[in-house]
């Protein structure tokens, strides 16, 4: 065991994957989660090769194969007639190209696999961080319940409403994007008559789009229906939505979209907020990862993957310079911040591209997709999927 003790605030996918990467590097790691039980809000998550290569190395290949789904393709389609705009092979061709698989998974399944891989006694529940003091040679953590803890490094992996970020840099001012998302899960047996392939589908149309893919070994269909809307006040994954509202929003869309929405028992509505990139993530012996420092819109399906990358790079940076943790965190930020910022920008741009109204811009988009000149063609996503967050950058790649 290396000399450093690392405290991770937050027991979501980002926090637990970071803890596993840090443990694998030989650090003494403890996770502090404010909830009384581990659990993931949301439903589906995409684990692309840049993230699965990390999770495989951490010993989770078997669990990902058991509970996840390997989609055959990413199928981007027109909203009304379902015409194919771009179909990018995933499955075996993607694995052959990038070395690791792409999985579609339920967030709770990924979280359970991560938690099961962490040794007993290292995840502490019901521990809400209320403050910290960086003494220069260590960090004292204070909690709402229970005594304080002393660590060498504190990692804020506590999500979009991060307490660690606010304590470091003050309150933020997220901006409503004008989009809300209806999301939910549908038992797959209810959809047998719709002819839905084992793909990740994106139906794109005027002012909205619809995403669906199988999770939980194919037993459930995850869907996310994004709709443009004028105003919203809350940022939450857990507000209940009305299925009738979602059906009305997608009136006239492809029969598969209507068939899925008609099979829904319960949906949640989630407002999408945008955040300007932070100029820095670290101060002294305290740093951030995942949504705490680079929350991004879901239009590149990279939120969880980038958090998993953060943890791997953080562990490698600390391992390379354990004698100077503050400088190691500067190195981590230097490697990660430009890449995450670029992903945030691309995710924001896709909101416009997905929601074009029929006309010249939409026709130009469709032509570019047919030529493979847009996202998710292999050449375009190589900078994302080839990246090894735990090792040196591949030849010719830059973090920016």
mmCIF file of C-alpha atoms in Angstrom:
data_model
loop_
_atom_site.group_PDB
_atom_site.id
_atom_site.type_symbol
_atom_site.label_atom_id
_atom_site.label_comp_id
_atom_site.label_asym_id
_atom_site.label_seq_id
_atom_site.Cartn_x
_atom_site.Cartn_y
_atom_site.Cartn_z
ATOM 1 C CA UNK A 1 0.000 0.000 0.000
ATOM 2 C CA UNK A 2 1.371 3.406 -1.003
ATOM 3 C CA UNK A 3 1.625 6.034 1.690
ATOM 4 C CA UNK A 4 -1.221 8.301 0.546
ATOM 5 C CA UNK A 5 -4.744 8.091 1.909
ATOM 6 C CA UNK A 6 -7.377 9.326 -0.543
ATOM 7 C CA UNK A 7 -10.900 10.307 0.469
ATOM 8 C CA UNK A 8 -13.543 10.207 -2.273
ATOM 9 C CA UNK A 9 -16.711 12.206 -1.613
ATOM 10 C CA UNK A 10 -19.506 10.552 -3.583
ATOM 11 C CA UNK A 11 -20.456 6.945 -4.222
ATOM 12 C CA UNK A 12 -21.781 7.112 -7.775
ATOM 13 C CA UNK A 13 -20.235 5.546 -10.870
ATOM 14 C CA UNK A 14 -17.510 8.222 -11.017
ATOM 15 C CA UNK A 15 -16.603 7.986 -7.345
ATOM 16 C CA UNK A 16 -16.549 4.190 -7.145
ATOM 17 C CA UNK A 17 -14.642 3.731 -10.405
ATOM 18 C CA UNK A 18 -12.087 6.292 -9.190
ATOM 19 C CA UNK A 19 -11.804 4.410 -5.894
ATOM 20 C CA UNK A 20 -11.127 1.153 -7.764
ATOM 21 C CA UNK A 21 -8.489 2.805 -9.972
ATOM 22 C CA UNK A 22 -6.826 4.314 -6.895
ATOM 23 C CA UNK A 23 -6.928 0.988 -5.022
ATOM 24 C CA UNK A 24 -5.410 -0.758 -8.034
ATOM 25 C CA UNK A 25 -2.584 1.808 -7.928
ATOM 26 C CA UNK A 26 -1.937 0.871 -4.296
ATOM 27 C CA UNK A 27 -3.482 3.804 -2.433
ATOM 28 C CA UNK A 28 -5.431 3.674 0.829
ATOM 29 C CA UNK A 29 -8.883 4.757 -0.363
ATOM 30 C CA UNK A 30 -12.129 5.511 1.472
ATOM 31 C CA UNK A 31 -15.430 6.536 -0.125
ATOM 32 C CA UNK A 32 -17.847 8.791 1.763
ATOM 33 C CA UNK A 33 -21.423 8.742 0.466
ATOM 34 C CA UNK A 34 -24.111 10.999 1.903
ATOM 35 C CA UNK A 35 -26.994 8.565 1.230
ATOM 36 C CA UNK A 36 -27.818 5.682 3.538
ATOM 37 C CA UNK A 37 -27.609 3.204 0.652
ATOM 38 C CA UNK A 38 -25.821 3.162 -2.676
ATOM 39 C CA UNK A 39 -28.117 3.796 -5.612
ATOM 40 C CA UNK A 40 -28.084 5.404 -9.050
ATOM 41 C CA UNK A 41 -30.797 7.698 -10.294
ATOM 42 C CA UNK A 42 -31.404 7.508 -14.002
ATOM 43 C CA UNK A 43 -31.615 4.344 -16.014
ATOM 44 C CA UNK A 44 -29.378 3.596 -18.976
ATOM 45 C CA UNK A 45 -25.713 4.369 -19.445
ATOM 46 C CA UNK A 46 -23.375 3.873 -22.406
ATOM 47 C CA UNK A 47 -19.964 2.351 -21.641
ATOM 48 C CA UNK A 48 -17.890 3.054 -24.735
ATOM 49 C CA UNK A 49 -14.448 1.491 -25.384
ATOM 50 C CA UNK A 50 -12.547 4.360 -23.741
ATOM 51 C CA UNK A 51 -14.366 3.461 -20.496
ATOM 52 C CA UNK A 52 -14.704 -0.312 -20.904
ATOM 53 C CA UNK A 53 -10.905 -0.683 -21.309
ATOM 54 C CA UNK A 54 -10.587 0.816 -17.808
ATOM 55 C CA UNK A 55 -13.374 -1.283 -16.278
ATOM 56 C CA UNK A 56 -11.994 -4.473 -17.852
ATOM 57 C CA UNK A 57 -8.590 -3.775 -16.308
ATOM 58 C CA UNK A 58 -10.313 -3.308 -12.957
ATOM 59 C CA UNK A 59 -11.773 -6.813 -13.218
ATOM 60 C CA UNK A 60 -15.342 -6.016 -14.267
ATOM 61 C CA UNK A 61 -15.410 -7.634 -17.720
ATOM 62 C CA UNK A 62 -17.477 -10.582 -16.506
ATOM 63 C CA UNK A 63 -20.120 -8.451 -14.802
ATOM 64 C CA UNK A 64 -20.392 -6.089 -17.753
ATOM 65 C CA UNK A 65 -20.885 -9.023 -20.098
ATOM 66 C CA UNK A 66 -23.492 -10.550 -17.785
ATOM 67 C CA UNK A 67 -25.665 -7.494 -17.164
ATOM 68 C CA UNK A 68 -24.853 -5.270 -20.124
ATOM 69 C CA UNK A 69 -25.846 -5.439 -23.771
ATOM 70 C CA UNK A 70 -23.479 -5.208 -26.726
ATOM 71 C CA UNK A 71 -25.439 -3.295 -29.388
ATOM 72 C CA UNK A 72 -25.068 -4.203 -33.035
ATOM 73 C CA UNK A 73 -25.005 -0.607 -34.228
ATOM 74 C CA UNK A 74 -25.738 3.012 -33.538
ATOM 75 C CA UNK A 75 -28.725 3.737 -35.775
ATOM 76 C CA UNK A 76 -29.543 7.413 -36.372
ATOM 77 C CA UNK A 77 -32.898 7.810 -38.076
ATOM 78 C CA UNK A 78 -35.330 10.375 -39.412
ATOM 79 C CA UNK A 79 -38.173 11.252 -37.051
ATOM 80 C CA UNK A 80 -41.242 10.444 -39.163
ATOM 81 C CA UNK A 81 -40.513 7.634 -41.610
ATOM 82 C CA UNK A 82 -37.543 6.123 -39.742
ATOM 83 C CA UNK A 83 -35.246 6.468 -42.741
ATOM 84 C CA UNK A 84 -31.617 5.655 -41.870
ATOM 85 C CA UNK A 85 -29.412 8.737 -41.692
ATOM 86 C CA UNK A 86 -26.305 6.969 -40.377
ATOM 87 C CA UNK A 87 -25.808 3.410 -39.203
ATOM 88 C CA UNK A 88 -22.469 2.848 -37.480
ATOM 89 C CA UNK A 89 -21.546 -0.766 -36.655
ATOM 90 C CA UNK A 90 -20.806 -1.410 -32.997
ATOM 91 C CA UNK A 91 -20.496 -4.970 -31.648
ATOM 92 C CA UNK A 92 -17.584 -7.004 -33.004
ATOM 93 C CA UNK A 93 -16.408 -4.463 -35.650
ATOM 94 C CA UNK A 94 -16.102 -1.741 -33.017
ATOM 95 C CA UNK A 95 -14.319 -4.066 -30.602
ATOM 96 C CA UNK A 96 -11.890 -5.093 -33.349
ATOM 97 C CA UNK A 97 -11.174 -1.457 -34.196
ATOM 98 C CA UNK A 98 -10.783 -0.073 -30.671
ATOM 99 C CA UNK A 99 -9.794 -3.156 -28.675
ATOM 100 C CA UNK A 100 -12.653 -3.129 -26.158
ATOM 101 C CA UNK A 101 -16.439 -3.482 -26.341
ATOM 102 C CA UNK A 102 -19.241 -0.978 -26.194
ATOM 103 C CA UNK A 103 -21.890 -1.828 -23.595
ATOM 104 C CA UNK A 104 -25.371 -0.520 -22.917
ATOM 105 C CA UNK A 105 -26.157 -0.994 -19.245
ATOM 106 C CA UNK A 106 -28.468 -0.087 -16.412
ATOM 107 C CA UNK A 107 -26.738 2.403 -14.149
ATOM 108 C CA UNK A 108 -27.687 0.384 -11.074
ATOM 109 C CA UNK A 109 -26.030 -2.732 -12.541
ATOM 110 C CA UNK A 110 -22.767 -0.858 -13.178
ATOM 111 C CA UNK A 111 -22.851 0.672 -9.713
ATOM 112 C CA UNK A 112 -23.457 -2.720 -8.078
ATOM 113 C CA UNK A 113 -20.519 -4.244 -9.959
ATOM 114 C CA UNK A 114 -18.217 -1.424 -8.884
ATOM 115 C CA UNK A 115 -19.330 -1.608 -5.250
ATOM 116 C CA UNK A 116 -18.889 -5.379 -5.115
ATOM 117 C CA UNK A 117 -15.280 -5.005 -6.292
ATOM 118 C CA UNK A 118 -14.335 -2.611 -3.475
ATOM 119 C CA UNK A 119 -13.104 -4.325 -0.274
ATOM 120 C CA UNK A 120 -15.347 -4.214 2.774
ATOM 121 C CA UNK A 121 -14.940 -1.279 5.108
ATOM 122 C CA UNK A 122 -13.955 1.249 2.445
ATOM 123 C CA UNK A 123 -17.415 2.601 1.578
ATOM 124 C CA UNK A 124 -18.928 4.715 4.346
ATOM 125 C CA UNK A 125 -22.650 5.483 4.007
ATOM 126 C CA UNK A 126 -24.617 8.290 5.649
ATOM 127 C CA UNK A 127 -21.564 10.552 5.617
ATOM 128 C CA UNK A 128 -22.520 13.971 4.221
ATOM 129 C CA UNK A 129 -19.483 16.190 3.889
ATOM 130 C CA UNK A 130 -20.085 19.608 5.428
ATOM 131 C CA UNK A 131 -16.594 21.058 5.215
ATOM 132 C CA UNK A 132 -12.902 20.389 4.828
ATOM 133 C CA UNK A 133 -9.652 22.039 5.850
ATOM 134 C CA UNK A 134 -6.551 21.684 3.709
ATOM 135 C CA UNK A 135 -3.601 21.981 6.101
ATOM 136 C CA UNK A 136 -1.020 21.736 3.324
ATOM 137 C CA UNK A 137 0.197 18.334 4.510
ATOM 138 C CA UNK A 138 -3.256 16.735 4.743
ATOM 139 C CA UNK A 139 -6.995 17.422 4.598
ATOM 140 C CA UNK A 140 -9.456 17.197 7.489
ATOM 141 C CA UNK A 141 -12.988 16.147 6.483
ATOM 142 C CA UNK A 142 -16.027 17.128 8.558
ATOM 143 C CA UNK A 143 -19.371 15.384 8.264
ATOM 144 C CA UNK A 144 -22.939 16.075 9.358
ATOM 145 C CA UNK A 145 -22.938 12.785 11.264
ATOM 146 C CA UNK A 146 -19.964 10.919 12.666
ATOM 147 C CA UNK A 147 -16.507 12.151 13.522
ATOM 148 C CA UNK A 148 -13.999 13.799 11.207
ATOM 149 C CA UNK A 149 -11.542 11.993 8.961
ATOM 150 C CA UNK A 150 -7.994 12.822 7.943
ATOM 151 C CA UNK A 151 -6.810 12.135 4.385
ATOM 152 C CA UNK A 152 -3.878 13.162 2.226
ATOM 153 C CA UNK A 153 -6.055 13.961 -0.800
ATOM 154 C CA UNK A 154 -9.773 14.745 -1.169
ATOM 155 C CA UNK A 155 -11.596 13.973 -4.420
ATOM 156 C CA UNK A 156 -15.010 15.546 -4.980
ATOM 157 C CA UNK A 157 -17.021 13.031 -7.004
ATOM 158 C CA UNK A 158 -20.331 14.266 -5.646
ATOM 159 C CA UNK A 159 -22.176 15.104 -8.841
ATOM 160 C CA UNK A 160 -23.788 18.143 -10.404
ATOM 161 C CA UNK A 161 -24.747 19.637 -7.026
ATOM 162 C CA UNK A 162 -21.239 19.054 -5.652
ATOM 163 C CA UNK A 163 -20.608 20.267 -2.118
ATOM 164 C CA UNK A 164 -16.866 19.960 -2.659
ATOM 165 C CA UNK A 165 -16.989 22.190 -5.744
ATOM 166 C CA UNK A 166 -19.006 24.838 -3.912
ATOM 167 C CA UNK A 167 -16.616 24.758 -0.962
ATOM 168 C CA UNK A 168 -13.663 25.113 -3.345
ATOM 169 C CA UNK A 169 -14.957 27.671 -5.822
ATOM 170 C CA UNK A 170 -18.278 29.043 -4.578
ATOM 171 C CA UNK A 171 -21.795 28.635 -5.987
ATOM 172 C CA UNK A 172 -22.350 28.085 -9.694
ATOM 173 C CA UNK A 173 -25.033 29.422 -12.016
ATOM 174 C CA UNK A 174 -26.210 26.692 -14.399
ATOM 175 C CA UNK A 175 -28.262 27.798 -17.420
ATOM 176 C CA UNK A 176 -31.427 26.035 -18.563
ATOM 177 C CA UNK A 177 -30.841 24.772 -22.102
ATOM 178 C CA UNK A 178 -34.458 24.888 -23.186
ATOM 179 C CA UNK A 179 -34.674 21.087 -23.163
ATOM 180 C CA UNK A 180 -36.320 18.573 -20.870
ATOM 181 C CA UNK A 181 -35.946 14.795 -21.049
ATOM 182 C CA UNK A 182 -38.583 12.178 -20.374
ATOM 183 C CA UNK A 183 -36.877 8.947 -19.394
ATOM 184 C CA UNK A 184 -37.846 5.512 -18.225
ATOM 185 C CA UNK A 185 -37.597 1.737 -18.576
ATOM 186 C CA UNK A 186 -39.936 -0.621 -20.407
ATOM 187 C CA UNK A 187 -40.046 -4.435 -20.002
ATOM 188 C CA UNK A 188 -38.761 -5.791 -23.307
ATOM 189 C CA UNK A 189 -41.568 -8.351 -23.649
ATOM 190 C CA UNK A 190 -44.053 -5.507 -24.133
ATOM 191 C CA UNK A 191 -42.222 -4.408 -27.284
ATOM 192 C CA UNK A 192 -41.952 -7.711 -29.169
ATOM 193 C CA UNK A 193 -44.280 -6.648 -31.950
ATOM 194 C CA UNK A 194 -42.347 -3.494 -32.818
ATOM 195 C CA UNK A 195 -39.339 -5.132 -34.485
ATOM 196 C CA UNK A 196 -36.774 -3.143 -32.511
ATOM 197 C CA UNK A 197 -33.211 -4.300 -33.164
ATOM 198 C CA UNK A 198 -30.483 -4.581 -30.540
ATOM 199 C CA UNK A 199 -29.070 -1.200 -31.440
ATOM 200 C CA UNK A 200 -28.797 2.228 -29.924
ATOM 201 C CA UNK A 201 -31.399 4.222 -31.851
ATOM 202 C CA UNK A 202 -31.626 7.994 -32.185
ATOM 203 C CA UNK A 203 -34.687 9.407 -33.951
ATOM 204 C CA UNK A 204 -33.975 13.056 -34.855
ATOM 205 C CA UNK A 205 -36.666 15.603 -35.620
ATOM 206 C CA UNK A 206 -37.851 19.184 -35.342
ATOM 207 C CA UNK A 207 -37.153 20.486 -31.854
ATOM 208 C CA UNK A 208 -36.741 17.074 -30.228
ATOM 209 C CA UNK A 209 -35.189 13.621 -30.442
ATOM 210 C CA UNK A 210 -35.793 10.140 -29.050
ATOM 211 C CA UNK A 211 -33.142 7.639 -27.894
ATOM 212 C CA UNK A 212 -33.721 3.980 -27.020
ATOM 213 C CA UNK A 213 -31.553 0.964 -26.256
ATOM 214 C CA UNK A 214 -31.720 -2.335 -24.359
ATOM 215 C CA UNK A 215 -30.152 -2.746 -20.901
ATOM 216 C CA UNK A 216 -30.074 -5.365 -18.111
ATOM 217 C CA UNK A 217 -29.158 -8.264 -20.356
ATOM 218 C CA UNK A 218 -31.875 -7.272 -22.827
ATOM 219 C CA UNK A 219 -34.723 -7.524 -20.310
ATOM 220 C CA UNK A 220 -35.441 -3.778 -20.275
ATOM 221 C CA UNK A 221 -35.617 -1.023 -22.853
ATOM 222 C CA UNK A 222 -34.214 2.318 -21.764
ATOM 223 C CA UNK A 223 -35.619 5.407 -23.449
ATOM 224 C CA UNK A 224 -34.878 9.122 -23.281
ATOM 225 C CA UNK A 225 -37.171 11.576 -25.083
ATOM 226 C CA UNK A 226 -35.722 15.102 -25.332
ATOM 227 C CA UNK A 227 -38.143 17.965 -25.950
ATOM 228 C CA UNK A 228 -37.483 21.691 -26.318
ATOM 229 C CA UNK A 229 -39.376 23.759 -23.761
ATOM 230 C CA UNK A 230 -39.387 27.450 -22.843
ATOM 231 C CA UNK A 231 -38.749 27.366 -19.086
ATOM 232 C CA UNK A 232 -37.975 25.150 -16.104
ATOM 233 C CA UNK A 233 -37.009 25.786 -12.496
ATOM 234 C CA UNK A 234 -35.666 22.531 -11.053
ATOM 235 C CA UNK A 235 -32.704 20.357 -11.992
ATOM 236 C CA UNK A 236 -33.609 16.825 -10.943
ATOM 237 C CA UNK A 237 -33.509 13.279 -12.279
ATOM 238 C CA UNK A 238 -36.416 12.151 -10.113
ATOM 239 C CA UNK A 239 -39.409 14.391 -10.930
ATOM 240 C CA UNK A 240 -42.342 12.362 -12.207
ATOM 241 C CA UNK A 241 -43.535 13.151 -15.722
ATOM 242 C CA UNK A 242 -46.778 12.465 -17.554
ATOM 243 C CA UNK A 243 -46.692 9.795 -20.258
ATOM 244 C CA UNK A 244 -49.527 11.641 -22.024
ATOM 245 C CA UNK A 245 -47.320 14.728 -22.326
ATOM 246 C CA UNK A 246 -44.525 12.692 -23.896
ATOM 247 C CA UNK A 247 -46.956 11.079 -26.353
ATOM 248 C CA UNK A 248 -48.309 14.475 -27.339
ATOM 249 C CA UNK A 249 -44.793 15.843 -27.839
ATOM 250 C CA UNK A 250 -43.990 13.011 -30.271
ATOM 251 C CA UNK A 251 -47.283 13.011 -32.160
ATOM 252 C CA UNK A 252 -46.676 12.047 -35.793
ATOM 253 C CA UNK A 253 -43.342 10.374 -35.105
ATOM 254 C CA UNK A 254 -42.319 6.877 -36.221
ATOM 255 C CA UNK A 255 -44.546 3.985 -35.025
ATOM 256 C CA UNK A 256 -41.698 2.513 -32.944
ATOM 257 C CA UNK A 257 -41.525 5.737 -30.925
ATOM 258 C CA UNK A 258 -45.257 5.689 -30.278
ATOM 259 C CA UNK A 259 -45.216 1.980 -29.533
ATOM 260 C CA UNK A 260 -42.562 2.437 -26.880
ATOM 261 C CA UNK A 261 -44.263 5.396 -25.235
ATOM 262 C CA UNK A 262 -47.594 3.561 -25.205
ATOM 263 C CA UNK A 263 -45.905 0.712 -23.294
ATOM 264 C CA UNK A 264 -44.607 3.005 -20.522
ATOM 265 C CA UNK A 265 -46.063 2.758 -17.002
ATOM 266 C CA UNK A 266 -43.970 5.487 -15.390
ATOM 267 C CA UNK A 267 -41.750 8.236 -16.694
ATOM 268 C CA UNK A 268 -39.528 10.831 -15.064
ATOM 269 C CA UNK A 269 -38.843 14.278 -16.437
ATOM 270 C CA UNK A 270 -35.385 15.783 -16.168
ATOM 271 C CA UNK A 271 -34.414 19.344 -17.045
ATOM 272 C CA UNK A 272 -31.140 19.798 -18.919
ATOM 273 C CA UNK A 273 -28.889 22.557 -17.608
ATOM 274 C CA UNK A 274 -25.654 23.744 -19.183
ATOM 275 C CA UNK A 275 -22.573 24.849 -17.281
ATOM 276 C CA UNK A 276 -19.615 26.827 -18.553
ATOM 277 C CA UNK A 277 -16.360 24.851 -18.259
ATOM 278 C CA UNK A 278 -14.491 25.438 -15.016
ATOM 279 C CA UNK A 279 -11.092 27.104 -15.485
ATOM 280 C CA UNK A 280 -9.608 24.778 -12.854
ATOM 281 C CA UNK A 281 -10.618 21.678 -10.893
ATOM 282 C CA UNK A 282 -8.033 21.566 -8.110
ATOM 283 C CA UNK A 283 -6.761 23.614 -5.232
ATOM 284 C CA UNK A 284 -3.986 22.296 -3.014
ATOM 285 C CA UNK A 285 -4.753 18.698 -2.072
ATOM 286 C CA UNK A 286 -8.397 18.834 -3.180
ATOM 287 C CA UNK A 287 -9.723 18.100 -6.672
ATOM 288 C CA UNK A 288 -12.904 17.218 -8.539
ATOM 289 C CA UNK A 289 -13.980 14.624 -11.072
ATOM 290 C CA UNK A 290 -16.995 13.699 -13.187
ATOM 291 C CA UNK A 291 -20.156 15.787 -13.051
ATOM 292 C CA UNK A 292 -18.737 17.788 -10.158
ATOM 293 C CA UNK A 293 -16.388 19.547 -12.582
ATOM 294 C CA UNK A 294 -17.549 18.856 -16.136
ATOM 295 C CA UNK A 295 -21.261 18.002 -16.210
ATOM 296 C CA UNK A 296 -22.221 17.663 -19.859
ATOM 297 C CA UNK A 297 -25.396 17.328 -21.853
ATOM 298 C CA UNK A 298 -26.157 13.701 -22.771
ATOM 299 C CA UNK A 299 -25.867 14.209 -26.531
ATOM 300 C CA UNK A 300 -22.504 12.431 -26.884
ATOM 301 C CA UNK A 301 -23.343 9.661 -24.365
ATOM 302 C CA UNK A 302 -20.002 10.345 -22.659
ATOM 303 C CA UNK A 303 -20.870 11.604 -19.165
ATOM 304 C CA UNK A 304 -20.174 8.378 -17.283
ATOM 305 C CA UNK A 305 -17.282 7.420 -19.567
ATOM 306 C CA UNK A 306 -15.497 10.711 -18.927
ATOM 307 C CA UNK A 307 -15.915 10.293 -15.155
ATOM 308 C CA UNK A 308 -14.408 6.796 -15.404
ATOM 309 C CA UNK A 309 -11.517 8.260 -17.417
ATOM 310 C CA UNK A 310 -11.009 10.921 -14.733
ATOM 311 C CA UNK A 311 -10.485 8.290 -12.056
ATOM 312 C CA UNK A 312 -7.946 6.371 -14.118
ATOM 313 C CA UNK A 313 -5.916 9.499 -14.937
ATOM 314 C CA UNK A 314 -6.100 10.689 -11.331
ATOM 315 C CA UNK A 315 -4.709 7.388 -10.075
ATOM 316 C CA UNK A 316 -1.914 7.424 -12.668
ATOM 317 C CA UNK A 317 -1.007 11.033 -11.833
ATOM 318 C CA UNK A 318 -0.818 10.377 -8.093
ATOM 319 C CA UNK A 319 1.174 7.190 -8.670
ATOM 320 C CA UNK A 320 3.676 9.127 -10.778
ATOM 321 C CA UNK A 321 4.203 11.767 -8.083
ATOM 322 C CA UNK A 322 3.071 10.478 -4.665
ATOM 323 C CA UNK A 323 5.571 12.692 -2.856
ATOM 324 C CA UNK A 324 3.851 15.893 -3.992
ATOM 325 C CA UNK A 325 0.074 15.302 -4.114
ATOM 326 C CA UNK A 326 -0.774 18.936 -4.896
ATOM 327 C CA UNK A 327 1.503 18.910 -7.927
ATOM 328 C CA UNK A 328 0.095 15.516 -8.974
ATOM 329 C CA UNK A 329 -3.400 17.025 -8.956
ATOM 330 C CA UNK A 330 -2.175 19.860 -11.158
ATOM 331 C CA UNK A 331 -0.898 17.218 -13.584
ATOM 332 C CA UNK A 332 -4.218 15.360 -13.480
ATOM 333 C CA UNK A 333 -6.112 18.557 -14.249
ATOM 334 C CA UNK A 334 -3.696 19.434 -17.056
ATOM 335 C CA UNK A 335 -4.359 16.089 -18.729
ATOM 336 C CA UNK A 336 -8.095 15.917 -18.174
ATOM 337 C CA UNK A 337 -9.552 19.429 -18.328
ATOM 338 C CA UNK A 338 -8.992 20.134 -22.073
ATOM 339 C CA UNK A 339 -10.430 16.758 -23.109
ATOM 340 C CA UNK A 340 -13.494 17.054 -20.881
ATOM 341 C CA UNK A 341 -14.061 20.640 -22.008
ATOM 342 C CA UNK A 342 -13.950 19.563 -25.646
ATOM 343 C CA UNK A 343 -16.507 16.838 -24.891
ATOM 344 C CA UNK A 344 -18.775 19.348 -23.159
ATOM 345 C CA UNK A 345 -18.689 21.578 -26.233
ATOM 346 C CA UNK A 346 -19.450 18.756 -28.662
ATOM 347 C CA UNK A 347 -22.314 17.572 -26.479
ATOM 348 C CA UNK A 348 -23.811 21.067 -26.546
ATOM 349 C CA UNK A 349 -23.419 21.320 -30.322
ATOM 350 C CA UNK A 350 -25.334 18.083 -30.833
ATOM 351 C CA UNK A 351 -28.433 19.617 -29.272
ATOM 352 C CA UNK A 352 -28.710 21.851 -32.350
ATOM 353 C CA UNK A 353 -27.795 19.100 -34.819
ATOM 354 C CA UNK A 354 -30.326 16.626 -33.426
ATOM 355 C CA UNK A 355 -33.205 19.124 -33.429
ATOM 356 C CA UNK A 356 -33.053 20.745 -36.884
ATOM 357 C CA UNK A 357 -36.369 21.518 -38.515
ATOM 358 C CA UNK A 358 -36.905 20.143 -42.016
ATOM 359 C CA UNK A 359 -35.232 22.400 -44.539
ATOM 360 C CA UNK A 360 -31.809 23.288 -46.005
ATOM 361 C CA UNK A 361 -29.853 22.877 -42.732
ATOM 362 C CA UNK A 362 -31.444 19.500 -42.065
ATOM 363 C CA UNK A 363 -30.713 18.382 -45.630
ATOM 364 C CA UNK A 364 -27.053 19.436 -45.277
ATOM 365 C CA UNK A 365 -26.824 17.536 -41.966
ATOM 366 C CA UNK A 366 -28.271 14.411 -43.539
ATOM 367 C CA UNK A 367 -25.828 14.633 -46.441
ATOM 368 C CA UNK A 368 -22.883 14.967 -44.031
ATOM 369 C CA UNK A 369 -24.115 11.954 -42.065
ATOM 370 C CA UNK A 370 -24.410 9.882 -45.246
ATOM 371 C CA UNK A 371 -20.756 10.735 -46.002
ATOM 372 C CA UNK A 372 -19.638 9.664 -42.507
ATOM 373 C CA UNK A 373 -18.428 13.178 -41.741
ATOM 374 C CA UNK A 374 -20.170 13.569 -38.420
ATOM 375 C CA UNK A 375 -20.063 12.028 -34.961
ATOM 376 C CA UNK A 376 -19.999 8.274 -34.414
ATOM 377 C CA UNK A 377 -18.374 7.351 -37.675
ATOM 378 C CA UNK A 378 -15.190 5.523 -36.657
ATOM 379 C CA UNK A 379 -12.730 8.111 -37.953
ATOM 380 C CA UNK A 380 -14.526 10.923 -36.167
ATOM 381 C CA UNK A 381 -14.809 9.184 -32.781
ATOM 382 C CA UNK A 382 -11.319 7.659 -32.797
ATOM 383 C CA UNK A 383 -9.992 10.467 -30.556
ATOM 384 C CA UNK A 384 -12.618 9.471 -27.984
ATOM 385 C CA UNK A 385 -12.523 5.679 -28.156
ATOM 386 C CA UNK A 386 -8.763 5.158 -28.672
ATOM 387 C CA UNK A 387 -7.881 7.174 -25.581
ATOM 388 C CA UNK A 388 -6.204 5.303 -22.726
ATOM 389 C CA UNK A 389 -6.819 7.449 -19.655
ATOM 390 C CA UNK A 390 -4.438 5.411 -17.513
ATOM 391 C CA UNK A 391 -1.497 5.566 -19.886
ATOM 392 C CA UNK A 392 0.305 7.820 -22.361
ATOM 393 C CA UNK A 393 -1.647 9.491 -25.117
ATOM 394 C CA UNK A 394 -1.751 7.490 -28.380
ATOM 395 C CA UNK A 395 0.532 8.725 -31.153
ATOM 396 C CA UNK A 396 -0.709 11.938 -32.640
ATOM 397 C CA UNK A 397 -3.407 12.581 -30.016
ATOM 398 C CA UNK A 398 -3.605 15.706 -27.941
ATOM 399 C CA UNK A 399 -5.794 16.342 -24.935
ATOM 400 C CA UNK A 400 -7.345 19.357 -26.651
#
